[in-house]
Coordinates of C-alpha atoms and ligand atoms in Angstrom, one line a residue:
X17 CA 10.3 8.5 18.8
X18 CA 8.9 10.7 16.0
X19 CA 7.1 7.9 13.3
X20 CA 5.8 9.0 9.4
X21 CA 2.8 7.1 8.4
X22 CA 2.2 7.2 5.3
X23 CA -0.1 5.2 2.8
X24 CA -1.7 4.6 -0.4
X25 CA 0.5 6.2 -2.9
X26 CA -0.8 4.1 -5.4
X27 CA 2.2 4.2 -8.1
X28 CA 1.3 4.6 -11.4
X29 CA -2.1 5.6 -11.2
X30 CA -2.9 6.4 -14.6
X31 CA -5.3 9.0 -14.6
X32 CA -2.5 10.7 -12.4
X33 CA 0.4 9.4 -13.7
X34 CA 3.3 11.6 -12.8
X35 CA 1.8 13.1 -9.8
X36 CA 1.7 9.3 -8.1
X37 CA 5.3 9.5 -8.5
X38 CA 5.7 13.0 -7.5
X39 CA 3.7 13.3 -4.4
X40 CA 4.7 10.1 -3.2
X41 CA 8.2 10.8 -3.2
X42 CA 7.7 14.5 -1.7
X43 CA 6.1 12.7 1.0
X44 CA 8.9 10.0 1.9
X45 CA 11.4 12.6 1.4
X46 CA 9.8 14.9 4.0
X47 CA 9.5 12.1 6.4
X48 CA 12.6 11.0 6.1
X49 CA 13.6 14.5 7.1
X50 CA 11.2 14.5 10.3
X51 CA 10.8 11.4 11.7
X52 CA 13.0 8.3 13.2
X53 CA 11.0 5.6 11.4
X54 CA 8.9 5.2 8.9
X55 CA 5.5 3.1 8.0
X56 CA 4.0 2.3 5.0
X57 CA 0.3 1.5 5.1
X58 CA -0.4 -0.8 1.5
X59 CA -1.3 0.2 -1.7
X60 CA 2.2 1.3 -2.9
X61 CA 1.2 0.8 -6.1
X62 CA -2.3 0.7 -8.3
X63 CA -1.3 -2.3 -10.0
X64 CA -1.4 -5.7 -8.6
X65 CA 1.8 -6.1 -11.3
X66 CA 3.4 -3.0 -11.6
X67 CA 5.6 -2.3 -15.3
X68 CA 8.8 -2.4 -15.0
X69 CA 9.0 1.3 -15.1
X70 CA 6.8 1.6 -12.2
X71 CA 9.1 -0.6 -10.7
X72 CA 11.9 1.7 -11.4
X73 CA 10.3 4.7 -9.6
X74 CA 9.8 2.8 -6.7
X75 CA 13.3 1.5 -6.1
X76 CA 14.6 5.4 -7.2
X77 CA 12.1 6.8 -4.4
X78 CA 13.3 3.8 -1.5
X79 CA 16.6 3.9 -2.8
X80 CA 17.2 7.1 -1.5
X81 CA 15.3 6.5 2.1
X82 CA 17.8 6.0 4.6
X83 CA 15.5 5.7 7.7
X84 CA 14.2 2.3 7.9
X85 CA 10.9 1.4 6.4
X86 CA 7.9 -0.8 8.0
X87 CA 5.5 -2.2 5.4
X88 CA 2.1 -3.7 4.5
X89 CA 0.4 -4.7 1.4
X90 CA -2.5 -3.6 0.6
X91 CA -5.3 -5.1 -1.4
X92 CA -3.7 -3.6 -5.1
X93 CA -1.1 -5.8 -4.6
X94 CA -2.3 -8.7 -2.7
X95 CA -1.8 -12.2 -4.6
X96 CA -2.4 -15.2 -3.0
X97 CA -0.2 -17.5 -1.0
X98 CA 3.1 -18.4 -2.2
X99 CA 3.3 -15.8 -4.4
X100 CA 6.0 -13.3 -4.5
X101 CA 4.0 -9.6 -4.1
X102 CA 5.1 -6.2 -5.4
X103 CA 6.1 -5.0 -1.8
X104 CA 7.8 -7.9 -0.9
X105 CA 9.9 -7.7 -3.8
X106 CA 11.7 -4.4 -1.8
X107 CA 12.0 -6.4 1.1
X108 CA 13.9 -8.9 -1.9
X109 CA 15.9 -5.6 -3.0
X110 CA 16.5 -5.1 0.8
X111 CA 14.8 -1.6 0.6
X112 CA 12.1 -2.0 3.6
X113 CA 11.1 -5.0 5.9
X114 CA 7.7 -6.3 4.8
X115 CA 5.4 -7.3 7.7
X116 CA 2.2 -9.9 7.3
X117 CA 1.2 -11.5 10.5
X118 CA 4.2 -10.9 12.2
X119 CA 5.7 -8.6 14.6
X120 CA 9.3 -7.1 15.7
X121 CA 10.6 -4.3 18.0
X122 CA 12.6 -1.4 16.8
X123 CA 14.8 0.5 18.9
X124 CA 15.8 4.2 18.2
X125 CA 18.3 5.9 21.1
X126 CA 17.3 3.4 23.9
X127 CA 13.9 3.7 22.9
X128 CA 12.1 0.4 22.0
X129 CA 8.6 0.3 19.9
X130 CA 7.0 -2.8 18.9
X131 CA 5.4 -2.9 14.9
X132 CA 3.0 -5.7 14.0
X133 CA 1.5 -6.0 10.6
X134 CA -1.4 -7.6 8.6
X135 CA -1.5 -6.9 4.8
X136 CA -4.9 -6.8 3.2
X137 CA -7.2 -9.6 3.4
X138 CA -10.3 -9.6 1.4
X139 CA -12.9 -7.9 4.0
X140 CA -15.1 -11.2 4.2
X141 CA -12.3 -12.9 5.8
X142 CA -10.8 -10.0 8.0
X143 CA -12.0 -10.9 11.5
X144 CA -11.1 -14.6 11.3
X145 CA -7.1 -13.5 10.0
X146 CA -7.5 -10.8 13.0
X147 CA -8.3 -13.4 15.5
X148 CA -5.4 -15.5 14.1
X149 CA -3.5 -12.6 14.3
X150 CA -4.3 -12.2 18.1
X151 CA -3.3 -16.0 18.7
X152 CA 0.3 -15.5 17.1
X153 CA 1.2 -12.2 18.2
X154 CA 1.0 -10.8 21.6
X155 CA 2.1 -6.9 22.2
X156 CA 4.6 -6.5 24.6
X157 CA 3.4 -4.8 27.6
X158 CA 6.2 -2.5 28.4
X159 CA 6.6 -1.1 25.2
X160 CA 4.8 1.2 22.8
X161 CA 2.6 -1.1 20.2
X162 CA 1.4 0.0 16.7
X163 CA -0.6 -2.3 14.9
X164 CA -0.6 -1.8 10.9
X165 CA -3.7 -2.7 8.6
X166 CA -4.8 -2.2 5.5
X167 CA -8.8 -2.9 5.8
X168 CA -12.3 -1.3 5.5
X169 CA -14.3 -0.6 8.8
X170 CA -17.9 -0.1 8.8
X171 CA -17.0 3.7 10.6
X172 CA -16.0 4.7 7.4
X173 CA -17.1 2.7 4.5
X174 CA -20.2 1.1 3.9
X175 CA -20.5 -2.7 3.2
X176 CA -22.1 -5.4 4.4
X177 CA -20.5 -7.3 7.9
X178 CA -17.5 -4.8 8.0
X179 CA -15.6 -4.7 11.5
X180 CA -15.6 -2.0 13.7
X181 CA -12.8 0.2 14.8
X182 CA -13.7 -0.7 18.2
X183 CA -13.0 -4.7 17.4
X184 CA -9.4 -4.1 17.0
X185 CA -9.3 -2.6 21.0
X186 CA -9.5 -6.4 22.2
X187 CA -5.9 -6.9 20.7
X188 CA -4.5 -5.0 23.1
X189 CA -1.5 -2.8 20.9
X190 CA -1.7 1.0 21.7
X191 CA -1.9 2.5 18.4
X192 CA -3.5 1.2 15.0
X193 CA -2.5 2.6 11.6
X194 CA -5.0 2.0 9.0
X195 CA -5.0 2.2 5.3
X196 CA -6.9 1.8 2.3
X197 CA -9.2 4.8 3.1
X198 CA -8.2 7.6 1.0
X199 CA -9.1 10.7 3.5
X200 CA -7.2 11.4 6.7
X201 CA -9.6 10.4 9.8
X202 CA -8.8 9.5 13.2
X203 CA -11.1 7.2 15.7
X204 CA -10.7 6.0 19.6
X205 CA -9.7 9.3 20.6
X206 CA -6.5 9.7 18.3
X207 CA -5.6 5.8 18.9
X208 CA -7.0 5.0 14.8
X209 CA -5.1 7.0 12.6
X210 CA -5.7 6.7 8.8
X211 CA -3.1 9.2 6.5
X212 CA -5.1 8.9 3.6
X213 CA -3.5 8.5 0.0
X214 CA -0.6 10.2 -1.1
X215 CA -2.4 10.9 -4.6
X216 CA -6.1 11.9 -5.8
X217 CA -7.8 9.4 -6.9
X218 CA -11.5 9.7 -6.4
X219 CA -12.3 13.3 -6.9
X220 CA -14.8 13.5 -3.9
X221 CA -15.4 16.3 -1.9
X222 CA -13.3 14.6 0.8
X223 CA -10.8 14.4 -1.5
X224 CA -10.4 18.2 -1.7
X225 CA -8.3 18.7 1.3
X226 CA -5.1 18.4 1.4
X227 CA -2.9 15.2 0.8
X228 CA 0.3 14.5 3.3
X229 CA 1.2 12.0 5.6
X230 CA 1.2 11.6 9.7
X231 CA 3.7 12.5 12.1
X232 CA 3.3 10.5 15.5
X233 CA 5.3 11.5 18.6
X234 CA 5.1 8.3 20.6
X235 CA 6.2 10.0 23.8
X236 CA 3.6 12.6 23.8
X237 CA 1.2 10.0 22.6
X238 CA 0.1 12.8 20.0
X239 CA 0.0 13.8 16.1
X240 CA 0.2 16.1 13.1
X241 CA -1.3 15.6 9.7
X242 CA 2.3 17.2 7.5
X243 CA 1.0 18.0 4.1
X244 CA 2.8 17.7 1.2
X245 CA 2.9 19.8 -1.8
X246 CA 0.3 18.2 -4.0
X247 CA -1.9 19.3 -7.1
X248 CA -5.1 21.4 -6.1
X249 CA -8.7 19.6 -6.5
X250 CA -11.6 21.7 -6.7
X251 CA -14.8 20.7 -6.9
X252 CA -17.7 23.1 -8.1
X253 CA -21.2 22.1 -8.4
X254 CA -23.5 24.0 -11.0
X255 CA -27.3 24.0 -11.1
X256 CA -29.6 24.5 -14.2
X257 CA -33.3 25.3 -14.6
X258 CA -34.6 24.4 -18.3
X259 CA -31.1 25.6 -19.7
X260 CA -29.6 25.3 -23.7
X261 CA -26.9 23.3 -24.2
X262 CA -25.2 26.5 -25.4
X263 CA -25.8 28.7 -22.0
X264 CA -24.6 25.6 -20.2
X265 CA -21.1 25.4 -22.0
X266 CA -21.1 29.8 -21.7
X267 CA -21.4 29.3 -18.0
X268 CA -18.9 26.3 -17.5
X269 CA -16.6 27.8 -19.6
X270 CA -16.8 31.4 -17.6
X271 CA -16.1 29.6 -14.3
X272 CA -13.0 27.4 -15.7
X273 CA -11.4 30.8 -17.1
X274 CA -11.6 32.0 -13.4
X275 CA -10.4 29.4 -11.8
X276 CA -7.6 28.7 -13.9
X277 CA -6.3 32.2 -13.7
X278 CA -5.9 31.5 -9.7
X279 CA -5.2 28.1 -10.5
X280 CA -3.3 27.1 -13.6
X281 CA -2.5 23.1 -12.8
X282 CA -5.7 22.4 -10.7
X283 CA -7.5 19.1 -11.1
X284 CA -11.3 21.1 -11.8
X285 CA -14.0 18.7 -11.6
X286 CA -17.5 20.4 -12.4
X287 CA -20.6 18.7 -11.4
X288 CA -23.6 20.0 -13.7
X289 CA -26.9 19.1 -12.0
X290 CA -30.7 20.1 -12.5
X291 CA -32.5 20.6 -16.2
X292 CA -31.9 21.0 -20.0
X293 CA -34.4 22.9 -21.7
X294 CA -37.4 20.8 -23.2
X295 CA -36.2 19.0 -26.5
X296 CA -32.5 18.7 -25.5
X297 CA -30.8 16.0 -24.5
X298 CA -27.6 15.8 -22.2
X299 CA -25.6 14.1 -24.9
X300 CA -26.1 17.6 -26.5
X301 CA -23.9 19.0 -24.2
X302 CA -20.4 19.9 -26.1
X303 CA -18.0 21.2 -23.7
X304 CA -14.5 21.0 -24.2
X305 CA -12.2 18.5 -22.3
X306 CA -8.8 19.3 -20.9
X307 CA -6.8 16.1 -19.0
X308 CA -7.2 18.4 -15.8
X309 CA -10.8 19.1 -16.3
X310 CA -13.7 16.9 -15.7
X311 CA -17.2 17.2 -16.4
X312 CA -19.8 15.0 -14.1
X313 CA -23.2 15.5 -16.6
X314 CA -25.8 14.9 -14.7
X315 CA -28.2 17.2 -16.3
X316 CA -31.7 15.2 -16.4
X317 CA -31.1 12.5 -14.7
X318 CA -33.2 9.7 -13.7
X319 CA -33.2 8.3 -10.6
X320 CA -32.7 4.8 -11.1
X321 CA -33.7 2.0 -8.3
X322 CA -32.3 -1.0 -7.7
X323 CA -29.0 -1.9 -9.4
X324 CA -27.6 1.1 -10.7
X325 CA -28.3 2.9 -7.5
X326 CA -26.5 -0.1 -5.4
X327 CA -23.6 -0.1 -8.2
X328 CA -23.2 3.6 -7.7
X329 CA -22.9 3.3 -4.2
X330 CA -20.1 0.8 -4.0
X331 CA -18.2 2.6 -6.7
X332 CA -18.4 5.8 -4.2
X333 CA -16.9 3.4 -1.6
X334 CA -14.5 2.1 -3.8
X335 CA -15.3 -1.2 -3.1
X336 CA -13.2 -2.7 -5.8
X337 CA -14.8 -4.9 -8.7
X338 CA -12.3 -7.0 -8.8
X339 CA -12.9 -7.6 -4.9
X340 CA -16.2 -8.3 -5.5
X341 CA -15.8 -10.8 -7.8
X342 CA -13.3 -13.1 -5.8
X343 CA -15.6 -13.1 -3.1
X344 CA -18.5 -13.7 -5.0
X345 CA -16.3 -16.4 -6.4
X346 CA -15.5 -17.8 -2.7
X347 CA -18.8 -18.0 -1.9
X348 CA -20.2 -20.4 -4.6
X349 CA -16.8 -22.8 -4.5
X350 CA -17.3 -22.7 -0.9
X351 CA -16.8 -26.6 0.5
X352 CA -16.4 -28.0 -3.0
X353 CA -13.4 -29.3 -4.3
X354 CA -11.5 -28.5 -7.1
X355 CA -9.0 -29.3 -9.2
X356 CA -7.0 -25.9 -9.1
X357 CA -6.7 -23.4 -6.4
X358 CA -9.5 -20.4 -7.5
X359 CA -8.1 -17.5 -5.8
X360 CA -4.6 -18.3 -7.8
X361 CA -6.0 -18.9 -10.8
X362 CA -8.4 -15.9 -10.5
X363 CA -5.1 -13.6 -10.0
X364 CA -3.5 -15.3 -13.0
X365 CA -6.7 -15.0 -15.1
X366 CA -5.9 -11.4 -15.0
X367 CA -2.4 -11.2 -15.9
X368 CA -3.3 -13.0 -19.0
X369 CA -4.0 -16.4 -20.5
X370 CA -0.6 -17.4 -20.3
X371 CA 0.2 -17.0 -16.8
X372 CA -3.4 -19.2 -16.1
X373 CA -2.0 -22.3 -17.8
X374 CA 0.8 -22.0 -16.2
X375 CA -1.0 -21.9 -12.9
X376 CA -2.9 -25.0 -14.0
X377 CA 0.3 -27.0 -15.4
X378 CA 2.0 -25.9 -12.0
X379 CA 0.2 -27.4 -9.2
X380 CA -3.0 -29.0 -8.2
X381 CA -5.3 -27.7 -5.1
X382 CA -4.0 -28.0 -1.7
X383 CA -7.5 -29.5 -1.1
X384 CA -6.9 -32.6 -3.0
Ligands
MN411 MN1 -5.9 2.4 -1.9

């Protein structure tokens, strides 16, 4: 059976607006094309409540999908229990099966696979819902196993207490499909698979390869990366030495004209690094901005300790802010009671401060 993994498309991502729509939907079209089945990895879309119109593109893109679809959430559009999530809501519109600690076979021409899922779980709670997992679900012996995820793994991103790839082997399925990641790696000899997202997002060196999908061949136990047609990234780094703000925009501006002739819709991100001439300042730097051209100034800079250097760090992991704070928020409500459940109310918090007193009005804490 020939299998398209795909993941992190990430819907609406505004700094990429139209390309999250258009790269995602070259990628399900081609795998609908190639393979028998197809899994979705989490992070469909970069809202935890996608706008209506988002929601449109979505249903246009699944609408049209006639293989059937295996998904996860992933951590953009977890919400906590009992409410409805933006990928269930398909399942809802019958456009894929939604799988959260639960498991079912598939058969294609007498061929029979078994698909288990967990959506995202904050990462400080991963290997307790991965041992529940293993108590619930047990892979069949005789039949191929994949095991879908959505979670960070110390291999790959740095953090504090993350699992290891090598954690999942004691669950016992024969291939894991892992999301979240945005750059295609592979672990345990081709066992860990990660596609990557659909749609740039960082603008990281790793992040200048190409964008696509996975093809797995689950009789010859091997795999492609497919790549789709997606917008170019390049990345250029330029070094100064006690420059004027006005030789500085002469030579950025030289190297954009080049590039652009090559490549006239490339994302160009240009990373200015080393020193200003003595008297200038880096907020004397006037270069012009186009959407598809970034400038990282870092021209003088300071090496800062402590904070700033830890902040920068987890934004280069992309460990969420927002996933910070409800585990920060965990942490100190930890074994106290309260009147409202915090995770819920967290959520609602940031729809708005409607949606919060509803939450409050609706129910009180399970723990009462
Ligand atoms: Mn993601």
């Amino acid at each position: 059976m020939k299998i398209a993994v795909i993941g992190d498309t990430h819907l609406g991502y505004s700094r990429f607006y139209e390309d999250s729509f258009t790269q995602a939907k070259a990628a399900f079209e081609d795998a609908q094309e190639k393979a028998d089945l197809i899994l979705f990895l989490g992070d469909l879309y970069d809202s935890r409540v996608p706008t209506l119109q988002v929601l449109g593109e979505a249903i246009t893109i699944f609408s049209k999908i006639k293989k059937n679809v295996y998904a996860i959430h992933g951590n953009h559009e977890r919400r906590s229990k009992g409410n409805l999530n933006a990928v269930e809501l398909l399942e809802k519109a019958g456009l894929l099966t939604h799988l959260h600690m639960r498991g079912e076979p598939f058969t294609h021409e007498g061929e029979e696979v078994f698909i288990a899922g967990m959506g995202n779980v904050p990462d400080d709670l991963a290997s307790k819902a991965l041992g529940r997992l293993k108590g619930e679900i047990t892979p069949p012996e005789n039949a191929f196993s994949i095991l879908m995820l959505h979670q960070s793994f110390k291999e790959y991103v740095y953090g504090e207490n993350l699992a290891s790839i090598h954690d999942l082997e004691q669950l016992g399925y024969t291939l894991y499909l892992n999301g979240h990641i945005h750059a295609t790696k592979e672990g345990m000899e081709g066992r860990f698979l990660i596609p990557g997202s659909t749609v740039l997002t960082q603008l990281t060196k790793e992040e200048t390869k190409p964008k696509g999908y996975i093809l797995y061949d689950t009789k010859e136990k091997t795999h492609r990366f497919v790549e789709i047609p997606s917008r170019k990234f390049i990345l250029e780094e330029k070094t100064f030495e006690g420059a004027t703000p006005q030789e500085v925009s002469e030579r950025i501006n030289e190297a954009e004209d080049a590039l652009r002739k090559e490549n006239p819709e490339a994302i160009i991100r240009f990373t200015l690094k080393g020193t200003l001439k003595e008297g200038f300042r880096p907020t004397d730097l006037n270069l012009p901005r186009t959407p598809n051209t970034h400038i990282d100034n870092r021209l003088n800079r300071v090496q800062l300790k402590g904070e700033m250097e830890k902040i920068r760090e987890l934004r280069k992991n992309n460990v969420p802010v927002q996933e910070l704070s409800e585990q920060k928020l965990r942490e100190r409500l930890k074994g106290k009671i309260t009147l409202f459940d915090p995770q819920e109310l967290f959520e609602r918090l940031l729809e708005g401060p409607e949606a919060a007193r509803e939450a409050l009005k609706r129910k009180p804490s399970k723990k009462l």
